[in-house]
PDB file of C-alpha atoms in Angstrom:
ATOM      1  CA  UNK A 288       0.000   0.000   0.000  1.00 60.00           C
ATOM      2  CA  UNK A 289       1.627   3.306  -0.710  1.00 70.00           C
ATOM      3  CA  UNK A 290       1.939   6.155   1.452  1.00 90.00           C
ATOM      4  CA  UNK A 291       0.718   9.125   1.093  1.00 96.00           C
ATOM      5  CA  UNK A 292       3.284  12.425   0.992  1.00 98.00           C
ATOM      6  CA  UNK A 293       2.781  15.875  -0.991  1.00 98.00           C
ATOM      7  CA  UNK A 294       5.506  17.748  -2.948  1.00 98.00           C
ATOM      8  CA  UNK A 295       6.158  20.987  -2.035  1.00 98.00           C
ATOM      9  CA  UNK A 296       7.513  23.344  -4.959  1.00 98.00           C
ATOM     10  CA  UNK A 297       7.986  27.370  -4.969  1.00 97.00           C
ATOM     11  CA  UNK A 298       8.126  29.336  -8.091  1.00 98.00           C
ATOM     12  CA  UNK A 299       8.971  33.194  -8.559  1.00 96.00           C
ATOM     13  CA  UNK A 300       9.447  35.354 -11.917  1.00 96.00           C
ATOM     14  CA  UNK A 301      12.864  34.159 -12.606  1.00 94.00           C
ATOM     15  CA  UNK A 302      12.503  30.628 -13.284  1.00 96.00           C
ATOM     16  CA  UNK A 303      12.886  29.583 -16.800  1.00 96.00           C
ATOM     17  CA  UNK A 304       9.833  28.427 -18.120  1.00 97.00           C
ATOM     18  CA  UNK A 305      11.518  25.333 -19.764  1.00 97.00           C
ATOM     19  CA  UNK A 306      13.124  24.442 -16.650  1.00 96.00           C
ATOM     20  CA  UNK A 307      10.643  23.941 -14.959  1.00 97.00           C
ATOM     21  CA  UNK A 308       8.753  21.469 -17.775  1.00 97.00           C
ATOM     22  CA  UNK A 309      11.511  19.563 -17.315  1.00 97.00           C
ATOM     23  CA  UNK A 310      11.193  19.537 -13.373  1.00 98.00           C
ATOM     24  CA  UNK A 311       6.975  18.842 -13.486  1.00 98.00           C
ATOM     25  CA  UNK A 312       7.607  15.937 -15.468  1.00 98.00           C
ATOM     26  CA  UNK A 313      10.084  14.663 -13.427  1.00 98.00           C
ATOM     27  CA  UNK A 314       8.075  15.049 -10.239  1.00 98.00           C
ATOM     28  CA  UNK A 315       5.284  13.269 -12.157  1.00 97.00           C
ATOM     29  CA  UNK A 316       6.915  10.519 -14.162  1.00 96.00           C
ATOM     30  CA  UNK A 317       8.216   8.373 -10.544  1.00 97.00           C
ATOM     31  CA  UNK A 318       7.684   5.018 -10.140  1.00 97.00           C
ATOM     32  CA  UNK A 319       5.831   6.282  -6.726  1.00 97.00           C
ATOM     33  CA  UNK A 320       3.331   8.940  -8.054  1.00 96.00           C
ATOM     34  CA  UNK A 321       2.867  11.778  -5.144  1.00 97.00           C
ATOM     35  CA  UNK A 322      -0.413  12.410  -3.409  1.00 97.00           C
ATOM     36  CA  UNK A 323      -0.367  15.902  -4.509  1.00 98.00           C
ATOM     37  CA  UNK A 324       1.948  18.718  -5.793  1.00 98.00           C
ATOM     38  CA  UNK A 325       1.759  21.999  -3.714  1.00 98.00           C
ATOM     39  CA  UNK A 326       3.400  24.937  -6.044  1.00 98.00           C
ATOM     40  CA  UNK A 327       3.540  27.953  -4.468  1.00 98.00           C
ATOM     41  CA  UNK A 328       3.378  30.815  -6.801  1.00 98.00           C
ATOM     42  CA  UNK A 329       5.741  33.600  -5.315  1.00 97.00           C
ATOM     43  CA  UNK A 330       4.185  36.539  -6.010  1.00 97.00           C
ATOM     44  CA  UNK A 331       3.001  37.468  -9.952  1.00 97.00           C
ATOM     45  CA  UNK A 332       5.037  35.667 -12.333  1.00 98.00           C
ATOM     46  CA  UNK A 333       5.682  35.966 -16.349  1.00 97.00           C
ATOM     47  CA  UNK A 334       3.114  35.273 -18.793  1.00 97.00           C
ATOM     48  CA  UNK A 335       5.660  32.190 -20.025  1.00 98.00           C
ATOM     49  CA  UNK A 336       5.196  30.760 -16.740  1.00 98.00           C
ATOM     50  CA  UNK A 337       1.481  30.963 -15.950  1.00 98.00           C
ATOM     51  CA  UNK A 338       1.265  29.293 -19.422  1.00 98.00           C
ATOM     52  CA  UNK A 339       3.436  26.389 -18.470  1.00 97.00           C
ATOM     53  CA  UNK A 340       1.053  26.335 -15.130  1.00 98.00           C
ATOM     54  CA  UNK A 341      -1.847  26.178 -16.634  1.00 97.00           C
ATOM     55  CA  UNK A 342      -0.432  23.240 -18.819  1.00 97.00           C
ATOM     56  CA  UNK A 343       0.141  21.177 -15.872  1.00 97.00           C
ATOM     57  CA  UNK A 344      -3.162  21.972 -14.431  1.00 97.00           C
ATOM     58  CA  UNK A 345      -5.452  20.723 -16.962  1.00 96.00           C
ATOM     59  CA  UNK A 346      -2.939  17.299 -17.383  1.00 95.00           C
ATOM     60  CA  UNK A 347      -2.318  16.750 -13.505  1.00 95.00           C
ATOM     61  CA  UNK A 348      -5.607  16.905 -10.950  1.00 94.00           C
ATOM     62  CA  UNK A 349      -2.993  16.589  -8.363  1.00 95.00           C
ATOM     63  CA  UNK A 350      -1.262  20.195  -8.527  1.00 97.00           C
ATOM     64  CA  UNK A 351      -2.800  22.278  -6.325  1.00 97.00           C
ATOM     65  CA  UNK A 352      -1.484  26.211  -7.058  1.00 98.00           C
ATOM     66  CA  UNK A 353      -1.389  28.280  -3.932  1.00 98.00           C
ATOM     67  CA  UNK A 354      -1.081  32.302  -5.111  1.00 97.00           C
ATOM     68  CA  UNK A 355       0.620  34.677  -2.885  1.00 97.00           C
ATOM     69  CA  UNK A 356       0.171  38.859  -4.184  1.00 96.00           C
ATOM     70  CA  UNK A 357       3.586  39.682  -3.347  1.00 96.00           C
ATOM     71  CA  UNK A 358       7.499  37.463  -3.735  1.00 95.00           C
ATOM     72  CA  UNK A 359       8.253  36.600  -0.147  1.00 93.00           C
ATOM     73  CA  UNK A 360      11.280  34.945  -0.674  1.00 92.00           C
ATOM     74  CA  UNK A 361      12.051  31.053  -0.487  1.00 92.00           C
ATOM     75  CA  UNK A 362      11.655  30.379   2.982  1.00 92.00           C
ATOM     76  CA  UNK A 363       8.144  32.437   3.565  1.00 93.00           C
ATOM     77  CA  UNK A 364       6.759  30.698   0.574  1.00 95.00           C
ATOM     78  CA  UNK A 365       7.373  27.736   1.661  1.00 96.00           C
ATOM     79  CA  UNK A 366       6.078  27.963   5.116  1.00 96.00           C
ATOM     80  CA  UNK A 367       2.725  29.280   3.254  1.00 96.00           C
ATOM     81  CA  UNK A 368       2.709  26.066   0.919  1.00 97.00           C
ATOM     82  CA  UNK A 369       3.288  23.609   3.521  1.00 97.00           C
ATOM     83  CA  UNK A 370       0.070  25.209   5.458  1.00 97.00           C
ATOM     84  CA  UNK A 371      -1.462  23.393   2.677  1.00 98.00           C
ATOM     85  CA  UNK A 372       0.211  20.423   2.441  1.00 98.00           C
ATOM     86  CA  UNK A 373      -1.818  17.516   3.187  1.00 98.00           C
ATOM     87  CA  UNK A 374       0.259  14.922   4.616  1.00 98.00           C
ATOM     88  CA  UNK A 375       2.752  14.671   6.937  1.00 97.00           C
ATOM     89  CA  UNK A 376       5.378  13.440   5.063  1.00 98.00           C
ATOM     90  CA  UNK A 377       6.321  16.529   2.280  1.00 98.00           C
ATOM     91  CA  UNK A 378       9.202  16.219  -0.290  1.00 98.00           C
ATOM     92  CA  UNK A 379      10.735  19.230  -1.586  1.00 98.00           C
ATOM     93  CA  UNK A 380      11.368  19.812  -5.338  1.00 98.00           C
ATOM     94  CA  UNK A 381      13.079  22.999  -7.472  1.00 97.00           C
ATOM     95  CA  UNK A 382      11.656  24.408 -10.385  1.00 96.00           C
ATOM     96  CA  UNK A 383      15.166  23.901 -12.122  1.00 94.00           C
ATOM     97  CA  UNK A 384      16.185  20.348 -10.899  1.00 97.00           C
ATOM     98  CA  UNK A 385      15.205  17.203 -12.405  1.00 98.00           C
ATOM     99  CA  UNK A 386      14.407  14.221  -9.910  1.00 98.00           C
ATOM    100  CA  UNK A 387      15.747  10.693 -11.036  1.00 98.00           C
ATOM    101  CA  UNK A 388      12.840   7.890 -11.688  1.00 98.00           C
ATOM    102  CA  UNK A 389      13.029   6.151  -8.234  1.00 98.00           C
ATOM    103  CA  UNK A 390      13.516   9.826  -6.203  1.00 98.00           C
ATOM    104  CA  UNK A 391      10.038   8.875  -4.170  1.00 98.00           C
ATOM    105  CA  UNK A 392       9.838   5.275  -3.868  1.00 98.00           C
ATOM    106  CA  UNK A 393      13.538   4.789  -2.466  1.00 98.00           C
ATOM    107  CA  UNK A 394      12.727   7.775   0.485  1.00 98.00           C
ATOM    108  CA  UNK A 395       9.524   6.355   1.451  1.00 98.00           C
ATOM    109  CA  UNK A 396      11.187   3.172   1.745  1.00 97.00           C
ATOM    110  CA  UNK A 397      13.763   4.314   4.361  1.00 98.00           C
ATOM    111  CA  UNK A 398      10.476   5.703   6.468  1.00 97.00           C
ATOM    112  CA  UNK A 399       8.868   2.904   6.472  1.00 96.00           C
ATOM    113  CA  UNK A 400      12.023   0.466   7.193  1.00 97.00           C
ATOM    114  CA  UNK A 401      12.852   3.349  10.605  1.00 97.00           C
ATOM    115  CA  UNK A 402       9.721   5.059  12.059  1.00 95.00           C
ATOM    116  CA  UNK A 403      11.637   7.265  13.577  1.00 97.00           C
ATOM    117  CA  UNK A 404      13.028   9.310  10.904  1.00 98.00           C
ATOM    118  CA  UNK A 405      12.018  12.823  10.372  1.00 98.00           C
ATOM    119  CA  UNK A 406      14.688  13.890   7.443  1.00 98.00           C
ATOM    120  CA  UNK A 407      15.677  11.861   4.671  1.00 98.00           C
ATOM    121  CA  UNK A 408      17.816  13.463   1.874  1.00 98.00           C
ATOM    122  CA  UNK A 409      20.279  12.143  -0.677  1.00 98.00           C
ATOM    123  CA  UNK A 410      23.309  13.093  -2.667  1.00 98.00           C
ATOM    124  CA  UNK A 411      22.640  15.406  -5.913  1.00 97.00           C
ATOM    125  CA  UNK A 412      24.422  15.035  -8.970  1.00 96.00           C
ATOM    126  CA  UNK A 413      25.500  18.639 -10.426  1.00 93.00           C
ATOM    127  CA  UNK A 414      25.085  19.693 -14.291  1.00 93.00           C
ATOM    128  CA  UNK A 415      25.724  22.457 -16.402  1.00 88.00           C
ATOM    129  CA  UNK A 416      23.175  22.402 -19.559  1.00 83.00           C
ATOM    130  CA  UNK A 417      22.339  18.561 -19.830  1.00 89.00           C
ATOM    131  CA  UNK A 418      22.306  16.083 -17.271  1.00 93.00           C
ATOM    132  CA  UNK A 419      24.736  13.961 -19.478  1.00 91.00           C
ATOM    133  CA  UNK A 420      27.470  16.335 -18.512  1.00 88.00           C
ATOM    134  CA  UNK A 421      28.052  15.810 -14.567  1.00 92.00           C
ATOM    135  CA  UNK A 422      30.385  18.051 -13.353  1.00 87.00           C
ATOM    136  CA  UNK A 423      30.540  16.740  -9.344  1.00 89.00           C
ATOM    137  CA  UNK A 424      28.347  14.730  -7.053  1.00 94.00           C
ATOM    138  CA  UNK A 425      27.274  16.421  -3.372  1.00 95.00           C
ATOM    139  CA  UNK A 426      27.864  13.519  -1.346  1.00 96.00           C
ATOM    140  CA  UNK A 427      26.703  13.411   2.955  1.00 97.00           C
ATOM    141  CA  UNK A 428      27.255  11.296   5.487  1.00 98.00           C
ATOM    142  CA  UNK A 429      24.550   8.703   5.709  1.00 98.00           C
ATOM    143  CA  UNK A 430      23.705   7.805   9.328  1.00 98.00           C
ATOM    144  CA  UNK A 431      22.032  10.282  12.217  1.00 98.00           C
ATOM    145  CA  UNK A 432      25.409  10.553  14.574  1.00 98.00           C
ATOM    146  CA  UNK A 433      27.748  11.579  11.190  1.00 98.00           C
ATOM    147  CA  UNK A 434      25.117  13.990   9.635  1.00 98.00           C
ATOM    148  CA  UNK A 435      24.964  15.697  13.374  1.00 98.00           C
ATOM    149  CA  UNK A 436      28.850  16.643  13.570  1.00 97.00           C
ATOM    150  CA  UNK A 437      28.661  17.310   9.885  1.00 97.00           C
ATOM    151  CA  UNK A 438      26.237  20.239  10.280  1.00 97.00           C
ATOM    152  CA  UNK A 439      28.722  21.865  12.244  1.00 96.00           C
ATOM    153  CA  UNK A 440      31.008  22.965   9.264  1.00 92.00           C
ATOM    154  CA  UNK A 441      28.605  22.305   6.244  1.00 93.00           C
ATOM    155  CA  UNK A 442      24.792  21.991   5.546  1.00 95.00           C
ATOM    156  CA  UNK A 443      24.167  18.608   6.498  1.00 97.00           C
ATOM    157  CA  UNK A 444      20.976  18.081   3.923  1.00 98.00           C
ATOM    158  CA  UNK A 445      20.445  18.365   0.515  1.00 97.00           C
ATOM    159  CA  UNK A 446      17.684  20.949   0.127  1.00 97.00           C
ATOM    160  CA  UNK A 447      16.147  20.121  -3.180  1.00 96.00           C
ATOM    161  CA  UNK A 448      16.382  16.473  -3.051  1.00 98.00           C
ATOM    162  CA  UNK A 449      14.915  16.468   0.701  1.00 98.00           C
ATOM    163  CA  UNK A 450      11.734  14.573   2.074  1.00 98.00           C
ATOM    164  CA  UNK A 451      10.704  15.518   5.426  1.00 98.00           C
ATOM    165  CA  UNK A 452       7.741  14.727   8.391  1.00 98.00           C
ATOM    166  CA  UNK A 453       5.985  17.767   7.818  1.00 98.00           C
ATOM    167  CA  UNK A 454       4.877  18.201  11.356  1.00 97.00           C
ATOM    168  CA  UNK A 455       8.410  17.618  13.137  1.00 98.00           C
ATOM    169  CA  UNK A 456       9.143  21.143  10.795  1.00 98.00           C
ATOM    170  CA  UNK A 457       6.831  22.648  12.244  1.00 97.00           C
ATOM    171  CA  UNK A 458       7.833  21.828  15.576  1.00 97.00           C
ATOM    172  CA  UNK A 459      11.026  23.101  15.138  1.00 97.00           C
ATOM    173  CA  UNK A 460       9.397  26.545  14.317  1.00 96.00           C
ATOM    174  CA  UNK A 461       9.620  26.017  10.140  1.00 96.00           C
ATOM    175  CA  UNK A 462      11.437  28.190   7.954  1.00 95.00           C
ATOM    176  CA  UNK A 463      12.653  31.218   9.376  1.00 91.00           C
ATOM    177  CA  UNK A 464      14.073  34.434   8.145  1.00 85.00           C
ATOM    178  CA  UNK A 465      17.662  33.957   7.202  1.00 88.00           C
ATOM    179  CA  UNK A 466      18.599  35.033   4.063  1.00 83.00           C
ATOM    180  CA  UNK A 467      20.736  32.497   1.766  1.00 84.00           C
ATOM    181  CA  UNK A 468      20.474  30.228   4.748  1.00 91.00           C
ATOM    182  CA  UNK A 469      17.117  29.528   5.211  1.00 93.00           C
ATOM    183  CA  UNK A 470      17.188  25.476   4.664  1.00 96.00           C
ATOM    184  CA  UNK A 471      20.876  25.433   6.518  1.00 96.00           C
ATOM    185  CA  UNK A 472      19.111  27.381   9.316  1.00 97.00           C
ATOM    186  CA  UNK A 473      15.964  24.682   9.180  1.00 98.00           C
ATOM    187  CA  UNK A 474      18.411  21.649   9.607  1.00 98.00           C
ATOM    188  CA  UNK A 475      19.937  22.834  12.719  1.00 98.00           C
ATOM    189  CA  UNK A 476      17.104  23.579  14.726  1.00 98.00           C
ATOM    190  CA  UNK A 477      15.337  20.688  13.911  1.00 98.00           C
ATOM    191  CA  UNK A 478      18.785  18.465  15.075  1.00 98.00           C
ATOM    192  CA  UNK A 479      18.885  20.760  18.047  1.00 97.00           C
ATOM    193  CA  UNK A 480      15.515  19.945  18.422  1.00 97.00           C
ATOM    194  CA  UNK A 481      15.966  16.261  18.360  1.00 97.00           C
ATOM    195  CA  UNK A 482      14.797  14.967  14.745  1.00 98.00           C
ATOM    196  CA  UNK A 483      16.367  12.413  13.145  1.00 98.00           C
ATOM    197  CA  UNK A 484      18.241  12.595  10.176  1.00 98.00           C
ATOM    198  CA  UNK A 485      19.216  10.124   7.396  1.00 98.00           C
ATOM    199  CA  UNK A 486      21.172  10.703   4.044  1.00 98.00           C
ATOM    200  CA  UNK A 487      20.753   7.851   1.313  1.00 98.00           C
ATOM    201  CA  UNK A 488      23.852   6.980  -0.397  1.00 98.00           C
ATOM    202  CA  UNK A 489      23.380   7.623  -3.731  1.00 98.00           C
ATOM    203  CA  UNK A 490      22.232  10.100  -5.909  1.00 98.00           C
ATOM    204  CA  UNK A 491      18.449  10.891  -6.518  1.00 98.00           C
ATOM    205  CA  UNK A 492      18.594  14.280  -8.601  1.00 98.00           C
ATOM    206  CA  UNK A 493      20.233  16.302 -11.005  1.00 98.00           C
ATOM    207  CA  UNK A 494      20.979  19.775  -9.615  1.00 96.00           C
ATOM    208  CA  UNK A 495      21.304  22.413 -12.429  1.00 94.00           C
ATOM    209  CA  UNK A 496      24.319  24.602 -11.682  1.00 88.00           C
ATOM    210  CA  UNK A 497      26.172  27.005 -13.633  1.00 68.00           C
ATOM    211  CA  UNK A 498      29.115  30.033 -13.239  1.00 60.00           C
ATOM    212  CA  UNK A 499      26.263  32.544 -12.019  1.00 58.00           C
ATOM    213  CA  UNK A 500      25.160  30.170  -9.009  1.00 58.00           C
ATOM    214  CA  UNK A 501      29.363  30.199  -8.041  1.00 50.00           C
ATOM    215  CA  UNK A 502      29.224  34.183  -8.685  1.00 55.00           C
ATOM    216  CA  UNK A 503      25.971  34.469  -6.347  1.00 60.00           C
ATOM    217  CA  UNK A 504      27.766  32.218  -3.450  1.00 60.00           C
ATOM    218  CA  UNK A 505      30.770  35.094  -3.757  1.00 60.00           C
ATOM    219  CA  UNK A 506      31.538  38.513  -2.221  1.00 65.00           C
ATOM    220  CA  UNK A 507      31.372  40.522   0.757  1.00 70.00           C
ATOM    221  CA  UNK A 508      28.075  40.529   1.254  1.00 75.00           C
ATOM    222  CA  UNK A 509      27.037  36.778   0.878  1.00 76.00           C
ATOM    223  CA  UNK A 510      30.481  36.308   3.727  1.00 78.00           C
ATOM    224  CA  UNK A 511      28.796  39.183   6.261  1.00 84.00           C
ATOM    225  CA  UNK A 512      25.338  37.370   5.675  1.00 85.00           C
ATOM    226  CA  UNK A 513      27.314  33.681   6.248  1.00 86.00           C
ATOM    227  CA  UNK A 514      28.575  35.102   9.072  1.00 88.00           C
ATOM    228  CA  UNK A 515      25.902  36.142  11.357  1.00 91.00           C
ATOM    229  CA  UNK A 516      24.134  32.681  10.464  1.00 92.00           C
ATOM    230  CA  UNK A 517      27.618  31.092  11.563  1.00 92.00           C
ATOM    231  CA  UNK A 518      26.929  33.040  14.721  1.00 94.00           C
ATOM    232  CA  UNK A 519      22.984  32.388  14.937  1.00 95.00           C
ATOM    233  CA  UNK A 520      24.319  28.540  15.169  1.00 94.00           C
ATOM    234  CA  UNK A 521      26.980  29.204  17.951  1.00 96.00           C
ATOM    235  CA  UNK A 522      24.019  31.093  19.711  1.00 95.00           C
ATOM    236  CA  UNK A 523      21.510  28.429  19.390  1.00 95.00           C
ATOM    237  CA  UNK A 524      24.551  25.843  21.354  1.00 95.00           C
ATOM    238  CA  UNK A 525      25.053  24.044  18.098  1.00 96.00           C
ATOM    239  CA  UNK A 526      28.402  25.092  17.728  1.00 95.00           C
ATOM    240  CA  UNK A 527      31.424  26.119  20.279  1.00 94.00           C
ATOM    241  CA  UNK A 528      33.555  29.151  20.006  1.00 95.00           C
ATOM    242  CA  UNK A 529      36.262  27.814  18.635  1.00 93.00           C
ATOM    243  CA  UNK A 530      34.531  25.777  15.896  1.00 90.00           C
ATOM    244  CA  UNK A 531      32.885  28.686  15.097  1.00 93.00           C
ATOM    245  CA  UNK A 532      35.820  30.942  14.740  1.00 91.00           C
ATOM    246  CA  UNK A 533      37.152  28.431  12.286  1.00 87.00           C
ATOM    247  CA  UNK A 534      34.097  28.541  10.403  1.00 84.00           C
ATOM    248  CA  UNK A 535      34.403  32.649  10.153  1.00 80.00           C
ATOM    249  CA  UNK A 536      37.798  32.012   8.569  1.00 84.00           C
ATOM    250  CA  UNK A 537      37.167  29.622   6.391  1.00 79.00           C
ATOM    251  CA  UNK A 538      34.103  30.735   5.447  1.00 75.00           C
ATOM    252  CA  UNK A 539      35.184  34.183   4.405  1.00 68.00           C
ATOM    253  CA  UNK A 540      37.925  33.302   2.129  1.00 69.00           C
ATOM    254  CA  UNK A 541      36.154  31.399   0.163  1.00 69.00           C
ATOM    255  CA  UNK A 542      33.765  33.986  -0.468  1.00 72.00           C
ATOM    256  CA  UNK A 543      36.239  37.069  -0.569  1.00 64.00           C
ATOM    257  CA  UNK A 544      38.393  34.623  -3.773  1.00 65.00           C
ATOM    258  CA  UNK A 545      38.069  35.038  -7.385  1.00 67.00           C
ATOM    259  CA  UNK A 546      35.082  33.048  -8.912  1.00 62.00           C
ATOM    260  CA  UNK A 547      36.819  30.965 -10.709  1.00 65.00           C
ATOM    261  CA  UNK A 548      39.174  29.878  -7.355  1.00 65.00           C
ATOM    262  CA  UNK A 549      35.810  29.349  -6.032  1.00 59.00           C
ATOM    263  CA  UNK A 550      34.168  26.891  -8.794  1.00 62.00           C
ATOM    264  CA  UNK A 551      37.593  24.819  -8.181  1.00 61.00           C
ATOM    265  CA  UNK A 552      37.035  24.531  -4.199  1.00 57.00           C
ATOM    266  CA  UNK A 553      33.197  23.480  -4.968  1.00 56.00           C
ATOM    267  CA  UNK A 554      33.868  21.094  -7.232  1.00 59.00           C
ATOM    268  CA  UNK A 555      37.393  19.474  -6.687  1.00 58.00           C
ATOM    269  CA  UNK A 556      37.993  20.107  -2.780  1.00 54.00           C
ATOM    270  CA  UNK A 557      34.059  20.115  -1.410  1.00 56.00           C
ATOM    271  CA  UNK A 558      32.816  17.889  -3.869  1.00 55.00           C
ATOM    272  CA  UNK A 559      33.635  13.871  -4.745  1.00 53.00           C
TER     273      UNK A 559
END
């Protein structure tokens, strides 16, 4: 008997209308169909995407379109579109990512084998253009104990290849304001808060990247932003002083180097 779950999906303006074809259908075409597709439509959008919308609607009964008047960023809209979620277990999706086949079947398999579970991700693959052309793999630590010290130095969780228990989000106080960190932020509180976290070993989604992603994770401002969520984690008890010195350091000269220095440390030193 399956299980139910919804998938929870945010789309603003700047999404590529083709893009995010590619992502419905992948969502859609699983071996495990979902229960329903919450897409939360951040705030008006282009003509080019309404049109793919209203595609989807008339070919899918199970997309349910949630409007909000004005772009609230990420995190907001997806605290609004998991109000509507109707089950408890939600997996998250990007309008620019494609899921592989078996995304849904293989996470609600590693629910039902542990009740306990609140978070299970995977490992992404990254492309540029065409999923033929892999350029690294995001790979995590698989059990609970590993994924808690990881957190302490990098996000822990995939975002867009995540499946959560919607209410153990919730009782970890949801998204939360915290700009560029908002799933990071998520993670934390909900392993401060006791959930438990699993990471399947193998990929389960192709992750569009590109040199404008590397650009946007650059500069001054992303490494003052970085910091004060480095600093949000030491004050939650997370993280000691000294780890979180470390993380400053680090942190900020990766941000402060050329782009292209920074595309090599993503892909050759952080990536396997």
């Amino acid at each position: 008997m399956q299980q139910d779950f919804s998938v929870l999906i945010s789309v603003y303006f700047r999404e590529t209308p083709a893009f995010m074809q590619q992502s419905l259908d992948s969502v859609f075409d699983q071996t495990v169909k979902p229960s329903e597709v919450v897409l939360v439509e951040d705030g008006p959008l282009t003509q080019e995407l309404y049109s793919v919308i209203e595609e989807y609607s008339k070919r899918w009964s199970k997309l349910k379109i949630i409007k909000l008047d004005n772009n609230l960023g990420l995190g907001m809209a997806l605290n609004e579109g998991l109000k509507h979620c109707s089950y408890d277990l939600v997996a998250r999706m990007d309008t620019d990512d494609i899921c592989k086949p078996d995304r849904f079947e293989k996470q609600l398999s590693k629910f039902r084998q542990d009740e306990k579970l609140d978070v299970v991700s995977a490992w992404i693959d990254e492309f540029e253009e065409d999923i033929t052309t892999i350029k690294s793999t995001r790979k995590l630590p698989e059990i609970h104990s590993q994924i808690y010290q990881y957190g302490k130095s990098r996000c822990p969780v995939n975002h867009p290849v995540v499946m959560f228990r919607k209410n153990a989000v919730i009782a970890a106080g949801g998204y939360q304001h915290m700009p560029l960190f908002e799933d990071y932020y998520l993670w934390v509180r909900m392993l401060v808060n006791g959930a438990k976290f699993y990471n399947i070993q193998e990929s389960l989604l192709y992750f569009r990247t590109s040199d404008a992603m590397f650009r946007r994770r650059g500069g001054r401002s992303y490494a003052k932003t970085e910091i004060t969520f480095l600093w949000t984690m030491y004050k939650l008890g997370y993280v000691g002083l000294v780890s979180t010195i470390k993380n400053f350091l680090i942190r900020y000269f990766v941000r402060i180097m050329p782009n292209k220095m920074r595309q090599y440390v993503y892909k050759n030193l952080l990536r396997k």
